[in-house]
C-alpha cells in the first residue's frame, strides 16, 4: 500500500511576529494623573467656596444692625408666599424699597446669575421654569450694593423722605409731619430751632447741601 505523505509546513516563529503587550504602567500613570487633576480641581472649587463665604461674612460685618434688619424686612415683606424665595416682581419692589430702582434688564441679570428654577426641568416640561432668588442670595447681593453705595446717596435718600413734594428743601411743615409720623412729641419752638440752627442761607428751610453737611460732618 502506497504511503501518502503530507507536505510539511515551515515552523512558525511566534516570538518574532508578536509585539509586546501594552505597558500597563502607562494606563496606571494616566489614571493617576486624571485623579490628581480632578482632586486639584475639587480643592480649587472648595477654596473658592470658602473664600466667597469669608467675603460674604466680612460684608455682613460692615453693615450696621439697622441695615441688616432693613434687608431682612424688605425680603420678608415682599416674599408673599413665604417660601423664602422671591420672583422677578417681588425682587424688583424689594430692591426699590431699599433704594435701588433697577431697570428690568438688571433684575433679570441678577436672577439669571443667582437665581434657581422654581421647579427642576423634566421630560414632560423640558423648558426652564421661572427663576427665584433665595433669601441668602438676596442678603449677599443687597449687602454688596449697600456697602458700595456712596454715603451721599444714602443721605439724599433720607432727605427725600423729609422733602414732601420734591421741592428741594425741608421746611417747618416737613419737620412737623415727620415728627408726628415717628411719634416724637416735639414742640413747635423746638422744630423751629432745628431749622434755624442748620439754615445757613437764612431762607427758612434746609436745602440738600445743608442737609448733607448735617449728616456727613
XYZ file of C-alpha atoms in Angstrom:
217
model
C 0.000 0.000 0.000
C 1.465 3.225 -1.111
C 2.114 5.589 1.726
C 0.708 9.092 1.423
C 2.773 11.948 2.668
C 1.557 15.433 3.627
C 3.567 18.473 2.781
C 5.401 19.788 5.760
C 4.868 23.409 6.811
C 7.706 25.549 7.886
C 7.815 26.153 11.604
C 6.300 29.486 12.761
C 8.273 31.836 14.835
C 5.700 33.386 17.161
C 8.211 35.253 19.162
C 9.295 37.358 16.218
C 5.816 38.198 14.885
C 4.011 39.206 18.100
C 4.690 42.590 19.533
C 4.979 43.379 23.199
C 1.835 43.583 25.312
C 0.769 47.115 26.224
C 2.615 48.529 29.173
C 0.088 48.609 31.984
C 2.114 51.169 33.830
C 1.154 53.775 31.193
C -2.559 53.251 31.850
C -1.976 53.390 35.592
C 0.017 56.599 35.272
C -2.689 58.169 33.087
C -5.411 57.179 35.550
C -3.400 58.573 38.461
C -2.799 61.814 36.580
C -6.527 62.175 35.860
C -7.419 61.550 39.500
C -4.846 64.088 40.637
C -6.246 66.653 38.207
C -9.781 66.049 39.440
C -8.659 66.335 43.051
C -6.830 69.575 42.255
C -9.956 70.992 40.609
C -12.075 69.901 43.582
C -9.685 71.585 46.017
C -9.726 74.752 43.917
C -13.520 74.817 43.926
C -13.503 74.312 47.691
C -11.018 77.181 48.153
C -13.194 79.440 46.007
C -16.282 78.480 48.010
C -14.572 79.177 51.339
C -13.189 82.477 50.068
C -16.628 83.514 48.863
C -18.161 82.651 52.242
C -15.401 84.596 54.017
C -16.028 87.681 51.889
C -19.764 87.424 52.481
C -19.186 87.276 56.244
C -16.941 90.343 56.055
C -19.566 92.212 54.057
C -22.156 91.393 56.689
C -19.936 92.812 59.442
C -19.566 96.080 57.512
C -23.312 96.659 57.671
C -24.982 98.238 60.654
C -27.560 96.244 62.567
C -30.202 98.599 61.174
C -29.103 97.927 57.579
C -29.181 94.158 58.112
C -32.647 94.456 59.590
C -33.815 96.573 56.634
C -32.648 93.886 54.188
C -34.484 91.196 56.131
C -37.658 93.278 56.421
C -37.703 94.129 52.695
C -37.392 90.459 51.751
C -39.982 89.285 54.276
C -42.442 91.984 53.257
C -42.418 91.045 49.567
C -41.991 87.273 49.919
C -45.743 86.957 49.549
C -45.996 83.163 49.651
C -43.429 82.937 52.492
C -41.309 80.220 50.877
C -38.038 82.119 51.482
C -37.735 82.801 47.731
C -38.830 85.755 45.593
C -39.567 86.067 41.883
C -38.880 88.885 39.424
C -41.691 91.202 40.549
C -41.055 90.629 44.257
C -37.315 91.206 43.783
C -37.894 94.454 41.902
C -40.094 96.005 44.599
C -37.902 94.692 47.442
C -34.819 96.305 45.908
C -36.739 99.512 45.262
C -37.778 99.603 48.919
C -34.064 99.545 49.801
C -33.334 102.425 47.437
C -32.293 100.503 44.312
C -34.736 101.133 41.477
C -33.186 98.930 38.773
C -34.352 98.510 35.163
C -35.855 95.224 34.029
C -32.653 94.061 32.310
C -30.615 94.317 35.528
C -33.232 92.484 37.589
C -33.302 89.677 35.024
C -29.496 89.532 35.010
C -29.469 89.095 38.797
C -31.941 86.222 38.519
C -30.003 84.602 35.673
C -26.776 84.747 37.715
C -28.001 83.984 41.230
C -31.497 82.547 40.857
C -32.690 78.955 40.631
C -35.653 77.413 38.770
C -38.834 77.126 40.800
C -39.168 73.543 39.524
C -36.403 71.333 38.015
C -36.814 70.566 34.276
C -38.423 67.211 33.438
C -39.031 65.225 30.256
C -42.628 66.464 30.252
C -41.594 70.066 30.932
C -38.094 70.450 29.475
C -38.180 74.236 29.453
C -36.852 76.104 32.469
C -39.490 77.424 34.864
C -39.408 80.921 36.325
C -36.320 81.842 38.304
C -36.478 82.533 42.035
C -33.950 84.166 44.357
C -33.308 82.642 47.778
C -33.032 84.883 50.847
C -29.321 84.119 51.392
C -28.541 85.296 47.844
C -30.710 88.388 48.263
C -28.920 89.203 51.517
C -25.487 88.901 49.870
C -26.446 90.972 46.819
C -28.030 93.760 48.845
C -25.132 93.833 51.313
C -22.687 94.340 48.446
C -24.781 97.105 46.918
C -25.331 98.941 50.184
C -21.611 98.821 51.055
C -20.690 100.091 47.585
C -23.233 102.905 47.708
C -21.985 106.473 48.016
C -22.789 107.823 51.526
C -24.176 110.933 49.850
C -26.792 108.803 48.116
C -27.892 107.403 51.469
C -28.220 110.892 52.939
C -30.084 112.247 49.914
C -32.451 109.300 50.103
C -33.248 110.317 53.690
C -33.645 113.922 52.527
C -36.335 112.843 50.066
C -38.289 111.245 52.910
C -38.437 114.634 54.633
C -38.956 116.694 51.475
C -42.642 116.217 50.755
C -43.498 117.121 47.171
C -39.899 117.126 45.943
C -39.483 120.904 46.302
C -35.772 120.620 47.180
C -35.985 121.871 50.779
C -37.134 120.764 54.219
C -39.299 123.351 55.942
C -41.009 123.574 59.297
C -44.109 121.819 57.967
C -41.974 118.865 56.787
C -40.326 118.513 60.196
C -43.711 118.695 61.902
C -45.064 115.907 59.674
C -42.063 113.605 60.177
C -42.072 114.169 63.941
C -45.757 113.231 64.027
C -45.190 110.093 61.928
C -42.338 108.990 64.199
C -44.361 109.679 67.306
C -41.944 112.356 68.521
C -43.696 114.882 70.739
C -41.598 117.898 69.759
C -42.881 121.382 70.429
C -43.219 123.936 67.632
C -40.382 126.094 69.016
C -38.091 123.031 69.131
C -38.766 122.295 65.452
C -38.211 125.940 64.530
C -34.907 125.907 66.436
C -33.752 122.929 64.366
C -34.441 124.838 61.160
C -32.678 127.965 62.448
C -29.587 126.035 63.536
C -28.883 124.461 60.146
C -30.405 127.035 57.785
C -27.150 128.596 56.604
C -28.596 130.832 53.870
C -31.440 132.150 56.027
C -34.323 131.177 53.713
C -36.294 129.462 56.465
C -35.662 125.920 55.152
C -32.889 123.307 54.862
C -31.700 122.525 51.339
C -29.837 119.428 50.118
C -26.329 120.779 50.711
C -27.207 121.946 54.203
C -28.737 118.533 54.949
C -25.595 116.785 53.646
C -23.492 118.990 55.893
C -25.601 117.988 58.904
C -25.349 114.249 58.212
C -21.768 113.959 56.924
C -19.970 116.351 59.261
